Coordinates of N, CA and C in Angstrom, one line a residue:
Chain A
S1 N -3.7 -16.7 -6.8 CA -2.9 -15.7 -6.2 C -3.3 -15.5 -4.7
Y2 N -2.4 -15.1 -3.9 CA -2.6 -14.9 -2.5 C -3.6 -13.8 -2.1
E3 N -4.5 -14.1 -1.2 CA -5.5 -13.1 -0.8 C -5.6 -12.9 0.7
L4 N -6.0 -11.7 1.0 CA -6.2 -11.4 2.4 C -7.7 -10.9 2.5
T5 N -8.4 -11.5 3.5 CA -9.9 -11.2 3.6 C -10.2 -10.4 4.8
Q6 N -10.9 -9.3 4.6 CA -11.3 -8.4 5.7 C -12.9 -8.2 5.6
P7 N -13.5 -8.0 6.7 CA -14.9 -7.6 6.6 C -15.1 -6.2 6.0
P8 N -16.1 -6.0 5.2 CA -16.2 -4.7 4.6 C -16.4 -3.5 5.5
S9 N -17.1 -3.8 6.6 CA -17.4 -2.7 7.5 C -17.5 -3.2 9.0
V10 N -17.2 -2.3 9.9 CA -17.4 -2.5 11.3 C -17.9 -1.2 11.9
S11 N -18.9 -1.3 12.8 CA -19.4 -0.1 13.4 C -19.4 -0.3 14.9
V12 N -19.0 0.8 15.6 CA -18.9 0.8 17.1 C -19.3 2.2 17.6
S13 N -19.7 2.3 18.8 CA -20.0 3.5 19.5 C -18.7 4.1 20.1
P14 N -18.7 5.4 20.3 CA -17.5 5.9 20.9 C -17.2 5.3 22.3
G15 N -16.0 5.0 22.6 CA -15.6 4.4 23.8 C -15.6 2.9 23.8
Q16 N -16.2 2.3 22.8 CA -16.2 0.9 22.8 C -15.0 0.4 22.1
T17 N -14.9 -1.0 22.0 CA -13.7 -1.6 21.3 C -14.1 -2.1 19.9
A18 N -13.3 -1.7 19.0 CA -13.5 -2.2 17.6 C -12.4 -3.3 17.3
R19 N -12.9 -4.3 16.7 CA -11.9 -5.4 16.2 C -12.1 -5.7 14.7
I20 N -11.0 -5.6 14.0 CA -11.1 -5.8 12.6 C -10.1 -7.0 12.3
T21 N -10.7 -8.0 11.6 CA -9.9 -9.2 11.3 C -9.4 -9.2 9.9
C22 N -8.4 -10.0 9.7 CA -7.8 -10.2 8.3 C -7.3 -11.6 8.3
S23 N -7.8 -12.4 7.3 CA -7.5 -13.8 7.2 C -6.7 -14.1 5.9
G24 N -5.7 -14.9 6.0 CA -4.9 -15.3 4.9 C -4.1 -16.5 5.2
D25 N -4.0 -17.4 4.2 CA -3.3 -18.7 4.5 C -1.8 -18.5 4.8
A26 N -1.2 -17.5 4.4 CA 0.3 -17.3 4.6 C 0.6 -16.6 5.9
L27 N -0.4 -16.1 6.6 CA -0.2 -15.3 7.7 C 0.6 -16.0 8.9
P28 N 0.5 -17.3 9.0 CA 1.3 -18.0 10.0 C 2.8 -17.9 9.7
D29 N 3.1 -17.6 8.4 CA 4.5 -17.6 8.0 C 5.1 -16.2 7.7
Q30 N 4.2 -15.3 7.4 CA 4.6 -13.9 7.1 C 3.9 -12.9 8.1
Y31 N 4.7 -11.9 8.4 CA 4.1 -10.8 9.2 C 3.0 -10.1 8.5
G32 N 2.0 -9.6 9.4 CA 1.0 -8.8 8.9 C 1.1 -7.3 9.3
Y33 N 0.6 -6.4 8.6 CA 0.7 -5.0 8.8 C -0.7 -4.3 8.7
W34 N -0.9 -3.3 9.4 CA -2.2 -2.5 9.3 C -2.0 -1.1 9.0
Y35 N -2.8 -0.5 8.1 CA -2.8 0.9 7.8 C -4.2 1.5 8.0
Q36 N -4.1 2.8 8.4 CA -5.3 3.6 8.5 C -5.3 4.6 7.3
Q37 N -6.4 4.7 6.7 CA -6.5 5.7 5.6 C -7.7 6.5 5.7
R38 N -7.5 7.8 5.9 CA -8.6 8.8 5.9 C -8.9 9.3 4.5
P39 N -10.1 9.8 4.2 CA -10.4 10.2 2.9 C -9.5 11.3 2.3
G40 N -9.0 11.0 1.1 CA -8.1 12.0 0.4 C -6.7 11.9 0.9
Q41 N -6.3 11.0 1.8 CA -5.0 10.9 2.3 C -4.3 9.6 2.0
A42 N -3.0 9.6 2.0 CA -2.3 8.3 1.8 C -2.4 7.5 3.1
P43 N -2.3 6.2 3.0 CA -2.3 5.3 4.2 C -1.2 5.6 5.2
V44 N -1.5 5.3 6.4 CA -0.6 5.5 7.5 C -0.5 4.2 8.3
L45 N 0.7 3.7 8.5 CA 1.0 2.5 9.2 C 0.5 2.6 10.7
V46 N -0.3 1.7 11.2 CA -0.6 1.7 12.6 C -0.1 0.5 13.4
I47 N 0.1 -0.6 12.7 CA 0.6 -1.8 13.4 C 1.6 -2.5 12.4
Y48 N 2.8 -2.9 12.9 CA 3.7 -3.7 12.0 C 4.1 -5.0 12.8
K49 N 4.6 -5.9 12.0 CA 5.0 -7.2 12.5 C 3.9 -7.8 13.5
D50 N 2.7 -7.8 13.0 CA 1.5 -8.3 13.7 C 1.1 -7.6 14.9
T51 N 2.0 -7.2 15.8 CA 1.7 -6.7 17.1 C 2.4 -5.4 17.5
E52 N 3.3 -4.9 16.7 CA 4.1 -3.8 17.1 C 3.4 -2.5 16.7
R53 N 3.5 -1.5 17.5 CA 2.9 -0.2 17.2 C 4.0 0.9 17.0
P54 N 3.9 1.6 15.9 CA 4.8 2.8 15.8 C 4.7 3.8 16.9
S55 N 5.7 4.4 17.2 CA 5.7 5.3 18.4 C 4.7 6.4 18.3
A56 N 4.4 6.9 17.1 CA 3.4 8.0 16.9 C 2.0 7.6 17.0
I57 N 1.7 6.3 17.0 CA 0.4 5.8 17.0 C -0.2 5.6 18.5
P58 N -1.4 6.1 18.8 CA -1.9 6.0 20.1 C -1.9 4.6 20.7
E59 N -1.8 4.4 22.0 CA -1.8 3.1 22.6 C -3.0 2.3 22.5
R60 N -4.1 3.0 22.1 CA -5.4 2.3 22.0 C -5.4 1.3 20.8
F61 N -4.4 1.5 19.9 CA -4.3 0.6 18.7 C -3.4 -0.6 19.1
S62 N -3.9 -1.8 18.9 CA -3.1 -3.0 19.1 C -3.3 -4.0 18.1
G63 N -2.4 -5.0 18.0 CA -2.6 -6.1 17.0 C -2.3 -7.4 17.6
S64 N -2.9 -8.4 17.0 CA -2.7 -9.8 17.5 C -2.7 -10.7 16.3
N65 N -2.1 -12.0 16.5 CA -2.1 -13.0 15.5 C -2.5 -14.3 16.1
S66 N -3.4 -15.0 15.4 CA -3.8 -16.3 15.8 C -3.8 -17.2 14.6
G67 N -2.6 -17.5 14.1 CA -2.5 -18.4 13.0 C -2.8 -17.7 11.6
T68 N -3.9 -18.1 11.0 CA -4.2 -17.6 9.7 C -5.0 -16.3 9.8
T69 N -5.2 -15.8 11.0 CA -6.0 -14.5 11.2 C -5.2 -13.5 12.1
I70 N -5.1 -12.3 11.6 CA -4.6 -11.2 12.4 C -5.7 -10.3 12.7
T71 N -5.6 -9.6 13.8 CA -6.7 -8.7 14.3 C -6.1 -7.4 14.7
L72 N -6.8 -6.3 14.3 CA -6.5 -5.0 14.7 C -7.6 -4.6 15.7
T73 N -7.1 -4.2 16.9 CA -8.1 -3.9 18.0 C -7.9 -2.4 18.3
I74 N -9.0 -1.7 18.4 CA -8.9 -0.3 18.8 C -9.8 -0.1 20.0
S75 N -9.1 0.1 21.1 CA -9.8 0.2 22.4 C -10.2 1.6 22.7
G76 N -11.4 1.8 23.3 CA -11.8 3.2 23.5 C -11.9 4.0 22.3
V77 N -12.6 3.5 21.3 CA -12.7 4.2 20.0 C -13.1 5.6 20.1
Q78 N -12.4 6.5 19.3 CA -12.7 7.9 19.3 C -13.3 8.2 17.9
A79 N -14.0 9.4 17.8 CA -14.5 9.8 16.5 C -13.4 9.9 15.4
E80 N -12.3 10.3 15.8 CA -11.2 10.5 14.8 C -10.6 9.2 14.3
D81 N -11.1 8.1 14.9 CA -10.6 6.8 14.4 C -11.4 6.3 13.2
E82 N -12.5 7.0 12.9 CA -13.3 6.6 11.7 C -12.5 6.8 10.5
A83 N -12.3 5.7 9.7 CA -11.4 5.6 8.6 C -11.5 4.3 7.9
D84 N -10.8 4.1 6.9 CA -10.7 2.8 6.3 C -9.4 2.1 6.8
Y85 N -9.4 0.8 7.0 CA -8.3 0.1 7.6 C -8.0 -1.1 6.6
Y86 N -6.7 -1.2 6.3 CA -6.2 -2.2 5.4 C -5.1 -3.1 6.1
C87 N -5.3 -4.4 5.9 CA -4.1 -5.2 6.3 C -3.3 -5.5 5.1
Q88 N -2.0 -5.9 5.3 CA -1.1 -6.1 4.2 C -0.1 -7.2 4.6
S89 N 0.3 -8.0 3.7 CA 1.3 -8.9 3.9 C 2.0 -9.2 2.5
A90 N 2.7 -10.3 2.4 CA 3.5 -10.5 1.2 C 3.4 -12.0 0.8
D91 N 3.5 -12.3 -0.4 CA 3.6 -13.7 -0.9 C 5.1 -13.9 -1.4
S92 N 5.9 -14.4 -0.5 CA 7.3 -14.5 -0.9 C 7.5 -15.5 -2.1
S93 N 6.6 -16.4 -2.3 CA 6.8 -17.4 -3.4 C 6.7 -16.7 -4.7
S94 N 5.9 -15.6 -4.8 CA 5.7 -14.9 -6.1 C 6.3 -13.5 -6.0
S95 N 6.9 -13.2 -5.0 CA 7.5 -11.8 -4.8 C 6.5 -10.7 -5.1
S96 N 5.3 -10.9 -4.4 CA 4.3 -9.9 -4.6 C 3.8 -9.5 -3.2
W97 N 3.3 -8.3 -3.2 CA 2.7 -7.7 -1.9 C 1.2 -7.7 -2.1
V98 N 0.5 -7.9 -0.9 CA -0.9 -8.1 -1.0 C -1.6 -7.2 0.1
F99 N -2.7 -6.6 -0.3 CA -3.5 -5.8 0.7 C -4.9 -6.6 0.8
G100 N -5.4 -6.5 2.0 CA -6.8 -6.9 2.2 C -7.7 -5.9 1.5
G101 N -9.0 -6.3 1.4 CA -9.9 -5.4 0.7 C -10.3 -4.2 1.4
G102 N -9.9 -4.1 2.7 CA -10.2 -2.9 3.4 C -11.5 -3.0 4.3
T103 N -11.5 -2.3 5.4 CA -12.7 -2.3 6.3 C -13.0 -0.9 6.7
K104 N -14.2 -0.5 6.4 CA -14.6 0.9 6.8 C -15.1 0.9 8.3
L105 N -14.4 1.6 9.1 CA -14.8 1.7 10.5 C -15.7 2.9 10.7
T106 N -16.9 2.7 11.2 CA -17.8 3.8 11.4 C -18.0 3.9 12.9
V107 N -17.8 5.2 13.4 CA -18.0 5.5 14.8 C -19.4 6.1 14.9
L108 N -20.3 5.4 15.6 CA -21.7 5.8 15.6 C -22.0 7.0 16.4
Chain B
Q1 N 14.1 14.9 5.6 CA 12.7 14.6 5.5 C 12.4 13.9 4.1
V2 N 11.8 12.8 4.2 CA 11.5 12.0 3.0 C 10.4 12.6 2.2
H3 N 10.6 12.8 0.9 CA 9.6 13.3 0.0 C 9.5 12.4 -1.2
L4 N 8.3 12.0 -1.6 CA 8.0 11.3 -2.8 C 6.9 12.1 -3.5
V5 N 7.2 12.5 -4.8 CA 6.3 13.3 -5.5 C 6.0 12.6 -6.9
E6 N 4.7 12.2 -7.0 CA 4.3 11.6 -8.3 C 3.9 12.6 -9.2
S7 N 4.0 12.3 -10.5 CA 3.5 13.2 -11.6 C 3.3 12.4 -12.8
G8 N 2.6 13.0 -13.8 CA 2.3 12.4 -15.0 C 0.9 11.8 -15.2
G9 N 0.1 11.9 -14.2 CA -1.3 11.4 -14.3 C -2.1 12.3 -15.2
G10 N -3.3 11.9 -15.5 CA -4.2 12.6 -16.4 C -5.2 11.7 -17.0
M11 N -5.9 12.2 -18.0 CA -7.0 11.5 -18.7 C -6.4 10.9 -20.0
V12 N -6.7 9.7 -20.2 CA -6.2 9.0 -21.4 C -7.3 8.0 -22.0
Q13 N -7.3 7.8 -23.2 CA -8.2 6.9 -23.8 C -7.8 5.4 -23.7
P14 N -8.7 4.5 -23.6 CA -8.4 3.1 -23.6 C -7.5 2.7 -24.7
G15 N -6.5 1.9 -24.4 CA -5.5 1.4 -25.4 C -4.3 2.3 -25.5
K16 N -4.4 3.5 -25.0 CA -3.2 4.4 -25.0 C -2.2 4.2 -23.9
S17 N -1.2 5.0 -23.9 CA -0.1 4.9 -22.9 C 0.0 6.1 -22.1
L18 N 0.7 6.0 -20.9 CA 0.9 7.1 -20.0 C 2.2 6.7 -19.2
R19 N 3.0 7.7 -18.9 CA 4.2 7.4 -18.1 C 4.2 8.3 -16.8
L20 N 4.2 7.6 -15.7 CA 4.2 8.2 -14.4 C 5.7 8.4 -13.9
S21 N 5.9 9.4 -13.2 CA 7.2 9.6 -12.5 C 7.0 9.7 -11.0
C22 N 8.1 9.3 -10.3 CA 8.1 9.5 -8.9 C 9.5 10.1 -8.5
A23 N 9.5 11.3 -8.1 CA 10.7 12.0 -7.7 C 10.9 11.9 -6.2
A24 N 12.1 11.4 -5.8 CA 12.4 11.1 -4.4 C 13.5 12.1 -3.9
S25 N 13.4 12.4 -2.6 CA 14.4 13.1 -1.9 C 14.3 12.9 -0.4
G26 N 15.4 13.2 0.3 CA 15.5 13.1 1.7 C 15.9 11.7 2.3
F27 N 16.3 10.8 1.4 CA 16.8 9.5 1.9 C 17.8 9.0 0.8
P28 N 18.6 8.0 1.1 CA 19.6 7.5 0.2 C 18.9 6.6 -0.9
F29 N 18.4 7.3 -1.9 CA 17.5 6.7 -2.9 C 18.2 5.5 -3.6
T30 N 19.5 5.6 -3.8 CA 20.1 4.5 -4.6 C 20.2 3.2 -3.8
T31 N 19.8 3.2 -2.5 CA 19.8 2.0 -1.7 C 18.4 1.4 -1.4
Y32 N 17.4 2.1 -2.0 CA 16.0 1.7 -1.7 C 15.3 1.2 -2.9
G33 N 14.5 0.1 -2.7 CA 13.5 -0.3 -3.7 C 12.3 0.6 -3.6
I34 N 11.6 0.8 -4.7 CA 10.5 1.6 -4.8 C 9.3 0.8 -5.4
H35 N 8.2 1.0 -4.7 CA 6.9 0.3 -5.2 C 5.9 1.3 -5.7
W36 N 5.0 0.8 -6.6 CA 3.8 1.6 -6.9 C 2.6 0.8 -6.4
V37 N 1.7 1.5 -5.8 CA 0.5 1.0 -5.3 C -0.6 1.9 -5.8
R38 N -1.8 1.3 -6.2 CA -2.8 2.1 -6.8 C -4.1 1.9 -6.0
Q39 N -5.0 2.9 -6.2 CA -6.3 2.8 -5.6 C -7.4 3.4 -6.5
A40 N -8.3 2.5 -7.0 CA -9.4 2.9 -7.8 C -10.3 3.8 -7.0
P41 N -11.1 4.7 -7.6 CA -12.0 5.6 -6.8 C -13.0 4.7 -6.0
G42 N -13.0 5.0 -4.7 CA -13.9 4.3 -3.8 C -13.5 2.9 -3.5
K43 N -12.4 2.4 -4.0 CA -12.0 1.0 -3.8 C -10.7 0.9 -2.9
G44 N -10.2 -0.3 -2.8 CA -9.1 -0.6 -1.9 C -7.8 -0.4 -2.6
L45 N -6.7 -0.7 -1.8 CA -5.4 -0.6 -2.2 C -4.9 -1.8 -3.0
E46 N -4.2 -1.6 -4.1 CA -3.7 -2.7 -4.9 C -2.2 -2.5 -5.2
W47 N -1.4 -3.4 -4.9 CA 0.0 -3.4 -5.2 C 0.2 -3.6 -6.7
V48 N 1.1 -2.7 -7.3 CA 1.2 -2.7 -8.7 C 2.6 -3.3 -9.2
A49 N 3.7 -2.7 -8.6 CA 5.0 -3.1 -9.1 C 6.1 -2.7 -8.1
V50 N 7.2 -3.3 -8.2 CA 8.4 -2.9 -7.4 C 9.6 -3.0 -8.3
I51 N 10.6 -2.1 -8.0 CA 11.9 -2.2 -8.6 C 12.9 -2.1 -7.5
S52 N 13.9 -3.0 -7.5 CA 14.9 -3.0 -6.5 C 15.9 -1.8 -6.7
H53 N 16.7 -1.5 -5.7 CA 17.6 -0.3 -5.7 C 18.5 -0.3 -7.0
D54 N 18.9 -1.5 -7.4 CA 19.8 -1.6 -8.5 C 19.2 -2.2 -9.8
E55 N 17.9 -2.2 -9.8 CA 17.1 -2.7 -11.0 C 17.3 -4.2 -11.2
S56 N 17.9 -4.9 -10.3 CA 18.1 -6.3 -10.6 C 16.9 -7.2 -10.3
K57 N 15.9 -6.6 -9.6 CA 14.7 -7.3 -9.3 C 13.5 -6.4 -9.6
I58 N 12.7 -6.9 -10.4 CA 11.5 -6.2 -10.8 C 10.3 -7.2 -10.8
Y59 N 9.2 -6.8 -10.2 CA 8.0 -7.7 -10.1 C 6.8 -6.9 -10.3
Y60 N 5.8 -7.5 -10.8 CA 4.5 -6.9 -11.2 C 3.3 -7.6 -10.6
G61 N 2.3 -6.9 -10.3 CA 1.0 -7.6 -10.0 C 0.4 -8.2 -11.2
D62 N -0.4 -9.2 -11.0 CA -1.0 -10.0 -12.1 C -1.8 -9.1 -13.0
S63 N -2.5 -8.1 -12.5 CA -3.4 -7.3 -13.3 C -2.7 -6.4 -14.3
V64 N -1.4 -6.1 -14.1 CA -0.7 -5.2 -15.0 C 0.5 -5.9 -15.7
K65 N 0.7 -7.1 -15.4 CA 1.9 -7.9 -16.0 C 1.7 -7.9 -17.5
G66 N 2.8 -7.5 -18.2 CA 2.8 -7.5 -19.6 C 2.4 -6.2 -20.2
R67 N 1.8 -5.3 -19.4 CA 1.3 -4.0 -19.9 C 2.1 -2.8 -19.3
F68 N 2.5 -3.0 -18.1 CA 3.2 -1.9 -17.3 C 4.7 -2.3 -17.2
S69 N 5.5 -1.3 -17.2 CA 6.9 -1.5 -17.0 C 7.5 -0.4 -16.1
I70 N 8.2 -0.9 -15.1 CA 8.8 0.0 -14.1 C 10.3 0.1 -14.3
S71 N 10.8 1.3 -14.1 CA 12.3 1.6 -14.3 C 12.7 2.7 -13.4
R72 N 14.0 3.0 -13.3 CA 14.5 4.0 -12.5 C 15.7 4.7 -13.0
D73 N 15.9 5.9 -12.7 CA 17.2 6.7 -13.0 C 17.8 7.1 -11.7
N74 N 18.8 6.4 -11.2 CA 19.4 6.7 -9.9 C 20.1 8.1 -10.0
S75 N 20.5 8.5 -11.1 CA 21.2 9.8 -11.2 C 20.2 11.0 -11.0
K76 N 18.9 10.7 -11.2 CA 17.9 11.7 -11.0 C 16.9 11.4 -9.8
N77 N 17.3 10.4 -9.1 CA 16.4 10.0 -7.9 C 14.9 9.9 -8.4
T78 N 14.7 9.2 -9.5 CA 13.4 9.1 -10.0 C 13.0 7.7 -10.5
V79 N 11.8 7.3 -10.2 CA 11.3 6.0 -10.7 C 10.2 6.3 -11.7
F80 N 10.1 5.4 -12.7 CA 9.0 5.6 -13.7 C 8.1 4.4 -13.8
L81 N 6.9 4.6 -14.2 CA 5.9 3.6 -14.4 C 5.4 3.8 -15.8
Q82 N 5.8 3.0 -16.8 CA 5.3 3.1 -18.1 C 4.0 2.2 -18.2
M83 N 2.9 2.8 -18.6 CA 1.7 2.1 -18.6 C 1.2 2.1 -20.1
D84 N 1.1 0.9 -20.7 CA 0.7 0.7 -22.0 C -0.6 -0.1 -22.0
S85 N -1.3 0.0 -23.2 CA -2.6 -0.7 -23.4 C -3.5 -0.5 -22.2
L86 N -3.7 0.8 -21.8 CA -4.5 1.1 -20.7 C -5.9 0.7 -20.8
R87 N -6.5 0.3 -19.7 CA -7.9 -0.2 -19.7 C -8.7 0.8 -18.7
T88 N -10.0 0.8 -18.9 CA -10.8 1.6 -17.9 C -10.6 1.1 -16.5
Q89 N -10.3 -0.2 -16.3 CA -10.1 -0.7 -14.9 C -8.8 -0.2 -14.3
D90 N -7.9 0.5 -15.1 CA -6.7 1.0 -14.6 C -6.9 2.4 -14.0
T91 N -8.1 2.9 -14.1 CA -8.4 4.2 -13.5 C -8.2 4.2 -12.0
A92 N -7.3 5.0 -11.5 CA -6.9 5.0 -10.1 C -6.0 6.1 -9.7
T93 N -5.8 6.3 -8.4 CA -4.7 7.1 -7.9 C -3.5 6.2 -7.7
Y94 N -2.4 6.6 -8.3 CA -1.2 5.8 -8.2 C -0.2 6.5 -7.3
Y95 N 0.2 5.7 -6.3 CA 1.1 6.2 -5.3 C 2.5 5.5 -5.5
C96 N 3.6 6.2 -5.3 CA 4.8 5.5 -5.1 C 5.2 5.5 -3.6
T97 N 5.9 4.5 -3.2 CA 6.1 4.2 -1.8 C 7.4 3.4 -1.6
T98 N 8.0 3.7 -0.4 CA 9.1 2.9 0.0 C 8.7 1.8 0.9
L99 N 9.5 0.7 0.9 CA 9.3 -0.4 1.7 C 10.3 -0.5 2.8
C100 N 9.9 -0.6 4.1 CA 10.8 -0.9 5.1 C 10.8 -2.5 5.2
T101 N 12.0 -3.0 4.8 CA 12.1 -4.5 4.7 C 12.2 -5.2 6.0
I102 N 11.4 -6.2 6.3 CA 11.5 -7.0 7.5 C 11.5 -8.5 7.0
G103 N 12.6 -9.1 7.0 CA 12.7 -10.4 6.5 C 12.4 -10.5 5.0
A104 N 11.5 -11.4 4.6 CA 11.1 -11.5 3.2 C 9.9 -10.5 2.9
T105 N 9.4 -9.8 3.9 CA 8.3 -8.9 3.6 C 8.6 -7.5 4.0
G106 N 7.8 -6.8 4.8 CA 8.0 -5.5 5.2 C 6.7 -4.6 5.0
Y107 N 6.8 -3.4 5.4 CA 5.7 -2.5 5.3 C 6.0 -1.2 4.5
F108 N 5.0 -0.6 4.0 CA 5.2 0.6 3.2 C 5.2 1.8 4.2
D109 N 6.4 2.5 4.3 CA 6.5 3.5 5.3 C 6.3 4.9 4.8
Y110 N 6.9 5.3 3.6 CA 6.7 6.6 3.1 C 5.9 6.5 1.8
W111 N 4.9 7.4 1.7 CA 4.1 7.5 0.5 C 4.1 8.9 -0.1
G112 N 3.9 8.9 -1.4 CA 3.7 10.2 -2.1 C 2.2 10.6 -1.9
Q113 N 1.9 11.7 -2.5 CA 0.5 12.2 -2.4 C -0.4 11.6 -3.5
G114 N 0.2 10.9 -4.4 CA -0.6 10.2 -5.5 C -0.8 11.1 -6.7
T115 N -1.0 10.4 -7.8 CA -1.4 11.0 -9.1 C -2.5 10.3 -9.7
L116 N -3.5 11.0 -10.1 CA -4.7 10.3 -10.6 C -4.6 10.0 -12.1
V117 N -4.9 8.8 -12.5 CA -5.0 8.4 -13.9 C -6.4 8.0 -14.2
T118 N -7.0 8.6 -15.2 CA -8.3 8.3 -15.6 C -8.3 7.8 -17.0
V119 N -8.8 6.6 -17.2 CA -8.8 6.0 -18.5 C -10.3 5.9 -19.0
S120 N -10.6 6.7 -20.0 CA -12.0 6.9 -20.5 C -12.0 7.4 -21.9
S121 N -13.0 6.9 -22.6 CA -13.2 7.3 -24.0 C -14.0 8.6 -24.0

């Protein structure tokens, strides 16, 4: 079955740049999406179609795609950005949707 | 305003069954597919199942295939997840969610608050 691979954790100091990667064989052919999830809350979309940002999401959130890897970049990290982040895509051959394992972002 | 409200969670013994409901409002329910996504305590998100707006397309994740069944009642704006032969590994918060379709994929835009299912003897 199709898998998306993320690092379990990323740590940065406030004001620095955090980069979270997500790797998957089908990412060159399917869009990737990113969600932020705070404890006890449902996930919130922060990036769609690899690089697009919903209007309600701060500009410091951005996305990129380099073939089999998509990257979520948070510039000028703030304490409120501490959360779990999940990438998501789909396997059209099996009509299934896939999440990465999640990355815990810690703001030091 | 879109609302998705899950119900039916609780504690159940291994091997038993449970039926979850997802009541929807605030959008044209009969034109939307609905997904279930679950999250085990302290773990990541796992896609469970989807039902298309007209029930013509139904798909399941590998871990629940053959044990779970998704259905909907468009007259009541409700989607159901029938969970049979439950295992301890099915312990999770179950969310219903809508998909904003983009080509063959898309993203989950609206989520319910989730309902907790605990499978334990």
